[in-house]
Coordinates of C-alpha atoms in Angstrom, one line a residue:
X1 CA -9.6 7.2 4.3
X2 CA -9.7 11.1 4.3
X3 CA -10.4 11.9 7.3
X4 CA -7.5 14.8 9.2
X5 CA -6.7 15.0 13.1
X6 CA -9.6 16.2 14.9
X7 CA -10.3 20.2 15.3
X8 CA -10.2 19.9 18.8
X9 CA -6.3 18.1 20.5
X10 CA -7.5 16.2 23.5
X11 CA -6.1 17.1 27.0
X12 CA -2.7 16.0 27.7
X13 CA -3.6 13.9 30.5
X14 CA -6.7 12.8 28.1
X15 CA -3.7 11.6 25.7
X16 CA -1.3 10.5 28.0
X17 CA -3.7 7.8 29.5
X18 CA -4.3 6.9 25.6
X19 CA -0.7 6.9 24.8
X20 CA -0.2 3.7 27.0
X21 CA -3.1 1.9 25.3
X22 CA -1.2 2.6 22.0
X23 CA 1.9 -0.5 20.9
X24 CA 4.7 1.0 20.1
X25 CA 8.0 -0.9 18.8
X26 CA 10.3 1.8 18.7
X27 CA 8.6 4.5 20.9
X28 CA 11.7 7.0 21.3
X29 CA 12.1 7.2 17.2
X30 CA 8.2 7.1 16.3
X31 CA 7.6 9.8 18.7
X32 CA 10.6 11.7 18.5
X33 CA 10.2 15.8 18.9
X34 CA 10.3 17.3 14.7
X35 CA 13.7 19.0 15.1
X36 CA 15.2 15.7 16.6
X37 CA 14.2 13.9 13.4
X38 CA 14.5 16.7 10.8
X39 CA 18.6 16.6 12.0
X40 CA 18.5 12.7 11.8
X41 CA 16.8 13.1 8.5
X42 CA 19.1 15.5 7.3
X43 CA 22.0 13.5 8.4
X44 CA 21.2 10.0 6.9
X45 CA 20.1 12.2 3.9
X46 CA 23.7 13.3 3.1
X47 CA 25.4 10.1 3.9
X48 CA 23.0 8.8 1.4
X49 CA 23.4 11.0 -1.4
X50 CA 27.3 10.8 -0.1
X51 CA 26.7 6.9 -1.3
X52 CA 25.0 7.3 -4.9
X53 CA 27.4 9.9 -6.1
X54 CA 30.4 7.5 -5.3
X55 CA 28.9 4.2 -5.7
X56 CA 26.2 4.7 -8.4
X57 CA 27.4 5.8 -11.9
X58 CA 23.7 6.6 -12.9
X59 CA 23.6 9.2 -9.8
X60 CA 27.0 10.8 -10.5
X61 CA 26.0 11.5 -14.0
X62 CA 22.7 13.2 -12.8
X63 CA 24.5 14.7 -10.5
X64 CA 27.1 16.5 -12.7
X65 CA 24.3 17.0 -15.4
X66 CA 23.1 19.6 -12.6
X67 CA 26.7 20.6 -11.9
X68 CA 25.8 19.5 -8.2
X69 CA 27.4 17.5 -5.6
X70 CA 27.1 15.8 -2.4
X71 CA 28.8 18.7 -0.7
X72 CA 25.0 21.2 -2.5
X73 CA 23.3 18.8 0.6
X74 CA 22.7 21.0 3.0
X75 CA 19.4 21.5 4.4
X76 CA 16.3 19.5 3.6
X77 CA 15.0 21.7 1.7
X78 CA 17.9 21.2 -0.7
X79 CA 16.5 17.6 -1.9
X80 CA 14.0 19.7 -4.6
X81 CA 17.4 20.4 -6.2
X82 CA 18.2 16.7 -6.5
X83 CA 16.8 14.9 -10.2
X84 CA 14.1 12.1 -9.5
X85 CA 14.7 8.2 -10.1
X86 CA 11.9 6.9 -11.9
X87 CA 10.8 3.0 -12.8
X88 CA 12.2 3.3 -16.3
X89 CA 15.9 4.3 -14.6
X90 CA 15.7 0.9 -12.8
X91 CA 14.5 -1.2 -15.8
X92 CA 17.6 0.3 -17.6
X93 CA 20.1 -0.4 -14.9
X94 CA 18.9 -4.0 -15.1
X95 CA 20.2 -6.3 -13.0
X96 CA 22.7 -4.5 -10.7
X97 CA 23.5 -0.9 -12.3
X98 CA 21.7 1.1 -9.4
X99 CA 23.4 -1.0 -6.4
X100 CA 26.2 0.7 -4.4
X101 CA 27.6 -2.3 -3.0
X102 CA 28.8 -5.6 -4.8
X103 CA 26.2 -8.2 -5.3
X104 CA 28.6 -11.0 -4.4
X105 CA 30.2 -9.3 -1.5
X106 CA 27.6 -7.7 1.2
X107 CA 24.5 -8.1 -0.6
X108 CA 21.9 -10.8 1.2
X109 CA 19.1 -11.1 -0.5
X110 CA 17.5 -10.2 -4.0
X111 CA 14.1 -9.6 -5.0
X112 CA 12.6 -8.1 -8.2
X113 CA 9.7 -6.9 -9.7
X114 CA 8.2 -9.7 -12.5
X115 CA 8.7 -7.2 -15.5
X116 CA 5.7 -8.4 -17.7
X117 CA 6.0 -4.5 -19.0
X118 CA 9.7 -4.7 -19.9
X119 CA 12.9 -5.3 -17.3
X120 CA 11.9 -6.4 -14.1
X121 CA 13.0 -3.5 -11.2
X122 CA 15.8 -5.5 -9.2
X123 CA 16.1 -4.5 -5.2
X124 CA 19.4 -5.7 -3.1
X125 CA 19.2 -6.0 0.6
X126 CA 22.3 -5.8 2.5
X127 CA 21.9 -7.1 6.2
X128 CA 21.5 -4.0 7.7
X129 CA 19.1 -3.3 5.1
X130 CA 17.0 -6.1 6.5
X131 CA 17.3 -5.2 10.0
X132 CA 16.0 -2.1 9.1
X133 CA 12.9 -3.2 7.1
X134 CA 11.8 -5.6 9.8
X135 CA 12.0 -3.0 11.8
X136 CA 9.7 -0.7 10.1
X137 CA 7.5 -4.0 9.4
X138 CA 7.7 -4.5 13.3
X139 CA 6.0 -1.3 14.1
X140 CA 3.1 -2.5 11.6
X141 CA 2.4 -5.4 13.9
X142 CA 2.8 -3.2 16.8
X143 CA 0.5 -0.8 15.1
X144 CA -2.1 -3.7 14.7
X145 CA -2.1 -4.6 17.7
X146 CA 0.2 -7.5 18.1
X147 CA 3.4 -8.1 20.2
X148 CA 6.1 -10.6 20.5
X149 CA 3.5 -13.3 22.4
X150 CA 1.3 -12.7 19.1
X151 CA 0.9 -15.6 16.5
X152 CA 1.0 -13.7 13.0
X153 CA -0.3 -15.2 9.9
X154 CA 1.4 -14.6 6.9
X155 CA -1.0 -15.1 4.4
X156 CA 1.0 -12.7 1.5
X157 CA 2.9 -14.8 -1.5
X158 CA 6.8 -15.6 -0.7
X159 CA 9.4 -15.2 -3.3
X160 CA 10.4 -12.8 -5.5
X161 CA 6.8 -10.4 -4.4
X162 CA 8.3 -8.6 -1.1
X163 CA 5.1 -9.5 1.1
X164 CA 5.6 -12.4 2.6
X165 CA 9.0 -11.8 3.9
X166 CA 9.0 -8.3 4.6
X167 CA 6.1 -9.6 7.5
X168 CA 8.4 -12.3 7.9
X169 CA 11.0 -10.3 8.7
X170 CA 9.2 -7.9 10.9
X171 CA 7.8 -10.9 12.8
X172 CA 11.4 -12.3 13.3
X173 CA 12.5 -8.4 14.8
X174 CA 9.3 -8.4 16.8
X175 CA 9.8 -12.1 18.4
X176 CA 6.4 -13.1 17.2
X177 CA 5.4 -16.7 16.3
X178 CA 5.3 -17.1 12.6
X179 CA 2.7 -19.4 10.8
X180 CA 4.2 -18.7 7.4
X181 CA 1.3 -19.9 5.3
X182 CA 2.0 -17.8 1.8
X183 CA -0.9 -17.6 -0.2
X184 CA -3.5 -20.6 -1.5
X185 CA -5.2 -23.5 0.1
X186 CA -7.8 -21.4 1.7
X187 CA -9.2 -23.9 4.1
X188 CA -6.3 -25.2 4.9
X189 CA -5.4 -21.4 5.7
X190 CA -8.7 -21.2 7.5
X191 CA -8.0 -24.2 9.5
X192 CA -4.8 -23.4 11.0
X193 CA -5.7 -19.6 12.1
X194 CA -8.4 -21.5 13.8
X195 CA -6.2 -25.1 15.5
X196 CA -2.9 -22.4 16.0
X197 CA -4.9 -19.6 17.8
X198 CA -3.6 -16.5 15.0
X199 CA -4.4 -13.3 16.3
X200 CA -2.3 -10.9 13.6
X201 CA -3.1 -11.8 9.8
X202 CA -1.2 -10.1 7.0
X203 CA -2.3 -10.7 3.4
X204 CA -3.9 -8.4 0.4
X205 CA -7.4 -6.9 1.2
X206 CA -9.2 -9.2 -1.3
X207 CA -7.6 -12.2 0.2
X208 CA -9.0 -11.6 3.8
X209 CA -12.2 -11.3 2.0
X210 CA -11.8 -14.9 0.6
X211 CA -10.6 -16.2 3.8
X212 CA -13.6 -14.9 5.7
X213 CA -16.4 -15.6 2.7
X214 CA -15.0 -19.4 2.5
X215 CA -15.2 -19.4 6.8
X216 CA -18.2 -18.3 6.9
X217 CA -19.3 -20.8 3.4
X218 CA -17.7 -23.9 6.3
X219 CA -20.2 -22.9 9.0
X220 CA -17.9 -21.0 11.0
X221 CA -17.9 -17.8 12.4
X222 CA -14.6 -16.3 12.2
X223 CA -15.6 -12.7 14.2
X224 CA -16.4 -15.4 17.3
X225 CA -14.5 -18.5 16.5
X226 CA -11.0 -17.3 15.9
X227 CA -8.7 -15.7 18.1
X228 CA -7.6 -13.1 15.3
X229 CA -7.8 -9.6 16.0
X230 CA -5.6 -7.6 13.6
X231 CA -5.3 -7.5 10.0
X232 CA -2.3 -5.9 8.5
X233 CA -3.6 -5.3 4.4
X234 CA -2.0 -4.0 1.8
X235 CA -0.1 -4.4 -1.8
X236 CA -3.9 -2.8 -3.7
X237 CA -6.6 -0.7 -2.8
X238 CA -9.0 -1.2 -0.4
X239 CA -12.2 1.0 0.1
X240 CA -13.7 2.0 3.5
X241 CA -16.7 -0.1 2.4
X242 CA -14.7 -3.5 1.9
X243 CA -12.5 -2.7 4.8
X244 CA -15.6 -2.7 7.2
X245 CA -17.0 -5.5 5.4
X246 CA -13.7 -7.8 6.3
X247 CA -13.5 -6.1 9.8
X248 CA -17.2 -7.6 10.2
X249 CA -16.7 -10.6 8.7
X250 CA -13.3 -11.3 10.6
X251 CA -13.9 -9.5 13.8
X252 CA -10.7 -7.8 13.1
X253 CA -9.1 -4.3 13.0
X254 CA -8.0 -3.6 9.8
X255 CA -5.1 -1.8 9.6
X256 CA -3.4 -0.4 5.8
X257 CA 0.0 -0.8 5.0
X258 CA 1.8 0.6 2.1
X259 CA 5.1 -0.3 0.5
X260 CA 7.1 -0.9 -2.6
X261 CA 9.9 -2.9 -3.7
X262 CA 12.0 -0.5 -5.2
X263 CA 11.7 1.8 -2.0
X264 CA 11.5 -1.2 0.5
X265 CA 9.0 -3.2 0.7
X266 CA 5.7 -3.5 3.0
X267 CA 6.6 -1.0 6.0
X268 CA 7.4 2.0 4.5
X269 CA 3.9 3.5 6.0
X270 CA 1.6 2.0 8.3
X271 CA -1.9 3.0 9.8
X272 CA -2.2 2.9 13.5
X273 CA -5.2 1.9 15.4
X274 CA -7.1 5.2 15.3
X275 CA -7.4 4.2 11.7
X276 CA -6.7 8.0 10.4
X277 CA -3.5 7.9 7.7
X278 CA -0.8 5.8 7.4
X279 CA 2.3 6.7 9.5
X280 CA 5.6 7.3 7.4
X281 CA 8.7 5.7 8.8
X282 CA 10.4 9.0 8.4
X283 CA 13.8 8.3 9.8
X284 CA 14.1 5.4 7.2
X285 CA 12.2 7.8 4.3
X286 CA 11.4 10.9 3.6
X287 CA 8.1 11.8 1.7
X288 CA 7.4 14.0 -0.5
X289 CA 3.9 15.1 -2.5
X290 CA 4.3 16.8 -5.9
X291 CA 2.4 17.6 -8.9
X292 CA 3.0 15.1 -11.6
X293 CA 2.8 17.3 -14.2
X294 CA 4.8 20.6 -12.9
X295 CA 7.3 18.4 -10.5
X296 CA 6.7 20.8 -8.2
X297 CA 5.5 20.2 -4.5
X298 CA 2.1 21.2 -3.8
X299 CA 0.8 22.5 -0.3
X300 CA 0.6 20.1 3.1
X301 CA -2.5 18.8 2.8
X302 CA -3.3 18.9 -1.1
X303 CA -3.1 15.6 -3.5
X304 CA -0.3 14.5 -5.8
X305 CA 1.7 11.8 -6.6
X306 CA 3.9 10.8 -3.9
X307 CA 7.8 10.6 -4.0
X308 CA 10.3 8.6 -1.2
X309 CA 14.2 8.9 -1.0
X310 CA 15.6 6.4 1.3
X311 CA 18.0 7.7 4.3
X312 CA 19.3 4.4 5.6
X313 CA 19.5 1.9 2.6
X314 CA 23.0 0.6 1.5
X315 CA 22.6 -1.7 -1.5
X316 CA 19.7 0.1 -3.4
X317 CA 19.3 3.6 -2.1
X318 CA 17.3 6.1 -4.3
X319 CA 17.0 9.5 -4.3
X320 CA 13.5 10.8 -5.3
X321 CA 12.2 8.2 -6.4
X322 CA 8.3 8.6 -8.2
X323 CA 6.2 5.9 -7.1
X324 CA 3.3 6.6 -9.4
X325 CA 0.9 6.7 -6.4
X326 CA -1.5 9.2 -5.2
X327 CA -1.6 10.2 -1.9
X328 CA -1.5 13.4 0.5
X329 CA 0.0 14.4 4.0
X330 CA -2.9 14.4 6.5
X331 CA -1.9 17.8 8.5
X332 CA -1.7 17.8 12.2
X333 CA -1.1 15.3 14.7
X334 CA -2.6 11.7 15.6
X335 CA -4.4 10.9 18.9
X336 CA -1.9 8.0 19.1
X337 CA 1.2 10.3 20.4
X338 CA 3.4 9.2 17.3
X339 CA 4.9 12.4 15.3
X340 CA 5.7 10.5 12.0
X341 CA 3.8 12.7 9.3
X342 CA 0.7 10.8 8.2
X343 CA 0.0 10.5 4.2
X344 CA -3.7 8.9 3.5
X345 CA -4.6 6.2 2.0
X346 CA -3.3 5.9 -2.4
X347 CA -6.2 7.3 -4.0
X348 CA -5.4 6.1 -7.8
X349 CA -2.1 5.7 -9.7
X350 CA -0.9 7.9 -12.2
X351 CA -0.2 5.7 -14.8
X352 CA -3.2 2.8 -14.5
X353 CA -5.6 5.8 -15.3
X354 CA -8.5 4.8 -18.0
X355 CA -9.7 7.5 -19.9
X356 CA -13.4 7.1 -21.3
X357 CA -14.5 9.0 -23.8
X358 CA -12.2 11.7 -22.9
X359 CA -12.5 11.7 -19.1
X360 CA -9.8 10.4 -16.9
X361 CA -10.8 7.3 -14.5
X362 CA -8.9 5.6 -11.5
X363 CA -10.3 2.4 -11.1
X364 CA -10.5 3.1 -7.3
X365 CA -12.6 6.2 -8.1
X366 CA -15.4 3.0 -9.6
X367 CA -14.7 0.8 -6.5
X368 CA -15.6 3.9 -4.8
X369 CA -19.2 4.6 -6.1
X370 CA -20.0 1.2 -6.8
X371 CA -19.3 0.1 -2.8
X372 CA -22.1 2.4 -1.6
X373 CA -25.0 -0.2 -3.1
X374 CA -25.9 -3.0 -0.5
X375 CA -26.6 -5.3 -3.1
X376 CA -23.5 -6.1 -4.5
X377 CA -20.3 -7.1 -2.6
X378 CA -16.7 -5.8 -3.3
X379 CA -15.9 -8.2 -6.1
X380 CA -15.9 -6.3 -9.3
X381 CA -14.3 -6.3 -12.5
X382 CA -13.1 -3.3 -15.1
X383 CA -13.2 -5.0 -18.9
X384 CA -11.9 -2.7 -21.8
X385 CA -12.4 -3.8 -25.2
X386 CA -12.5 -1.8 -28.1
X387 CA -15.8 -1.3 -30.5
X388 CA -14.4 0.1 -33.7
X389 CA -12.1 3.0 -32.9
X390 CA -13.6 3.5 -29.6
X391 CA -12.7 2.0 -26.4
X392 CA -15.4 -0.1 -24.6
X393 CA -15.4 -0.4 -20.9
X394 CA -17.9 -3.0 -19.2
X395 CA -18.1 -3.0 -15.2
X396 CA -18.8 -6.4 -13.8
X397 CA -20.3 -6.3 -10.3
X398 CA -21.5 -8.9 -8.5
X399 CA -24.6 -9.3 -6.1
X400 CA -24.3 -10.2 -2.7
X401 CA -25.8 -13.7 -2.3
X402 CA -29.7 -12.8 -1.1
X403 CA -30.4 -10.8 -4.0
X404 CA -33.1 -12.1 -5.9
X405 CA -31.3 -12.5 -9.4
X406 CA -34.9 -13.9 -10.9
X407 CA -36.0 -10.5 -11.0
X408 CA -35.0 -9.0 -13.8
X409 CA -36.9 -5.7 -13.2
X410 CA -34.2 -5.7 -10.2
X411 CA -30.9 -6.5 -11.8
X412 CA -32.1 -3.6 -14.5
X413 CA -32.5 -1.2 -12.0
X414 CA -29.4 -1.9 -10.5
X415 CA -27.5 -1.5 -13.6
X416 CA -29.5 1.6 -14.3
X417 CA -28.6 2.7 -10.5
X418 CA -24.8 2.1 -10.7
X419 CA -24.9 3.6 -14.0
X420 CA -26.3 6.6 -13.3
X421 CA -24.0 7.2 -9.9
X422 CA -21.1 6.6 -11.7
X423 CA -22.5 9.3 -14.3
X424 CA -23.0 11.7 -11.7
X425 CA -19.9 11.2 -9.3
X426 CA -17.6 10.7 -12.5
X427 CA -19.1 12.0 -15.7
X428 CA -18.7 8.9 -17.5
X429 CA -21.1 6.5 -18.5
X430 CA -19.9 2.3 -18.3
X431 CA -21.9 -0.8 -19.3
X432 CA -23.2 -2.4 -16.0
X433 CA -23.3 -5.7 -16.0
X434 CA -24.3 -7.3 -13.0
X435 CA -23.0 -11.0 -12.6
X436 CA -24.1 -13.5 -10.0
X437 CA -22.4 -14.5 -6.4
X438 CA -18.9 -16.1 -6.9
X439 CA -18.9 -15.8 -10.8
X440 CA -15.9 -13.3 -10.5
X441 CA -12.7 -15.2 -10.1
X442 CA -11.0 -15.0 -6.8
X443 CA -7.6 -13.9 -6.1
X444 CA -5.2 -15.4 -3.5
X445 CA -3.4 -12.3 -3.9
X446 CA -3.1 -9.3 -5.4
X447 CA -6.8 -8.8 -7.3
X448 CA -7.4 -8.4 -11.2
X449 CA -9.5 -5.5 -11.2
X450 CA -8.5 -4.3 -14.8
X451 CA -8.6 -6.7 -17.6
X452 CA -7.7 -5.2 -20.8
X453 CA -8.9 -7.1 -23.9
X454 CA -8.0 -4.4 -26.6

């Protein structure tokens, strides 16, 4: 979602009567005045660079490749000075080279990326360090609408995936009841949201789909049956299209969250009810937005790929880190009263870009066209092959289940439809193929939109 703050600020009395509609977990730091939390930033960000110079030998030798020290810190606009941390940096400092605290003294808990592309990325959490992520998770549920009397549903995968127990832990700092499902046995899922009364569900985008397609396949009607009224999604994207589709189906207010494990986990950003960008938690982060290419910042407002230092993490702090992601600030202020900066929804990645026949292709930019047909659902597919020394890429949508897939005048001019809007929005030309209901496989978590056969 794209949309900025409206033109017009609505009346302070107009927003103070809002403001107490609006949850808030931590209201004196989410709505803290910008110089109060520009002087905590810049605080926590010298004690932090203060802790990778002396801890973290990888730091320390960036730093004095720069000839720079802790002591250069002095403003925030100093950070662009500092060198970026990218993914490779942590596969090379496999398992513990980038934690500033020893792994058998302070450190609590581990959890790692599953490094099917090289080293996995290993994270440390010290105690504090999970305080403070269930903290930020807390103001997600807060954000969706829950509270401690709320019943959340933790629908995202537990282990070494940060999901499930970053929303565990934010349930645990909000006092909410946990019903700490993970991620399979759909009905079973289905059944205790129903018996337990959920109102809060967290899981991936394409999950909630399932959960309400498989409802609704069991004769139920989850927008009028079940007590659930938030959704907290995230961990892939999610287009408006299939959001309102599972707000529909669910009877829910979806609400995005964004996280990562090497920053934190899911928390670091977090949509609020009005629905318009994703608030940063930026006394635990700041954000940046630069160009990939140059490395330099582009203007509030503009797209690049996004970048996070952490100001409050002891085991695995980084400084500029480059998550790959691309994102933008939202300029101006949300209706809700909260003065965290807003950056919108991740648009694409930088590095799971397809380039057909010379044109470069986010898979989100096809979920994007292909979700504005009504006769196909948001289950789709991205298959590259190769055809010689060309790459081939087939796009695999399926039909929602009243289309009339005996026609074959119809699923032609489908294809032809897709094809040519995909041709017009994104100058590049796919093979359509248009697939019956259910016959792409479903996820329980994170969805396989790309599958690359070459």
């Amino acid at each position: 979602m794209s949309c900025a703050a409206p033109s017009a600020a609505p009346t302070s009395e107009l927003l103070a009567a809002d403001q107490k509609k609006q949850n808030y977990y931590q209201s004196e730091l989410e709505t803290m005045a910008r110089d109060e939390l520009e002087a905590l930033q810049l605080k926590r960000l010298k004690a932090t660079v203060a802790n990778c110079y002396e801890n973290i030998p990888f730091y320390r030798k960036a730093f004095d490749g720069l000839g720079l020290t802790p002591n250069d810190v002095n403003s925030l606009d100093d950070l662009r000075s500092l060198p970026f941390t990218t993914k490779q940096d942590m596969r090379d400092a496999y398992p513990f080279g980038l934690f500033a605290v020893d792994v058998h003294d302070r450190v609590q808990r581990l959890h790692a990326s599953s490094g099917t592309t090289g080293n996995a990325t290993v994270c440390g959490y010290t105690q504090n360090d999970l305080n403070n992520w269930g903290d930020c998770f807390a103001r997600c549920i807060a954000q969706a609408g829950g509270g401690p009397e709320s019943i959340l549903q933790i629908s995202y995968g537990y282990g070494l995936f940060t999901g499930g127990l970053g929303a565990h832990e934010g349930a645990i700092r909000m006092g909410s009841t946990i019903l700490p499902m993970s991620s399979g046995n759909t009905k079973r899922q289905i059944q205790m949201m129903s018996d337990f009364g959920v109102d809060i569900l967290a899981c991936t985008p394409s999950y909630a789909l399932l959960i309400a397609d498989t409802a609704l396949e069991m004769g139920l009607n989850p927008a009028t049956d079940f007590k659930v009224s938030g959704a907290i999604l995230g961990a892939e994207p999610c287009s408006e299209n299939m959001r309102k589709e599972i707000e529909n189906k669910l009877g829910v207010k979806v609400i995005d969250i964004y996280g990562l494990s090497e920053v934190m986990g899911p928390g670091v950003s977090c949509e609020c009810s009005y629905q318009d960008g994703l608030h940063v938690a930026e006394d635990h982060f700041i954000i940046e937005i630069i160009d990939p290419q140059t490395l330099e910042p582009v203007a509030e407002g503009e797209w690049g790929e996004l970048v996070f230092t952490t100001l409050t993490k002891e085991c695995s702090p980084l400084i500029r880190y480059r998550t790959r992601d691309i994102s933008r600030i939202i300029p101006g202020v949300c209706s809700c009263g909260r003065t965290l900066r807003r950056m919108d929804r991740i648009s694409g990645r930088t590095d799971d870009m397809l380039i057909i026949r010379g044109v470069n292709v986010f898979p989100s930019q096809i979920q994007q066209v292909i979700s504005s047909f009504d006769e196909v659902t948001s289950y789709y597919q991205i298959i590259l092959t190769r055809r010689g020394a060309l790459d081939h890429v087939t796009l695999q949508v399926e039909t929602v289940p009243d289309f009339d897939f005996d026609e074959i005048r119809k699923i032609e001019d489908l294809a032809h439809r897709i094809n040519s809007e995909l041709k017009s929005n994104l100058q590049v030309a796919v093979d359509v193929k248009i697939v019956e209901p259910k016959s792409i496989e479903r996820s329980e978590g994170k969805a396989k939109r790309v599958v690359d056969l070459r």
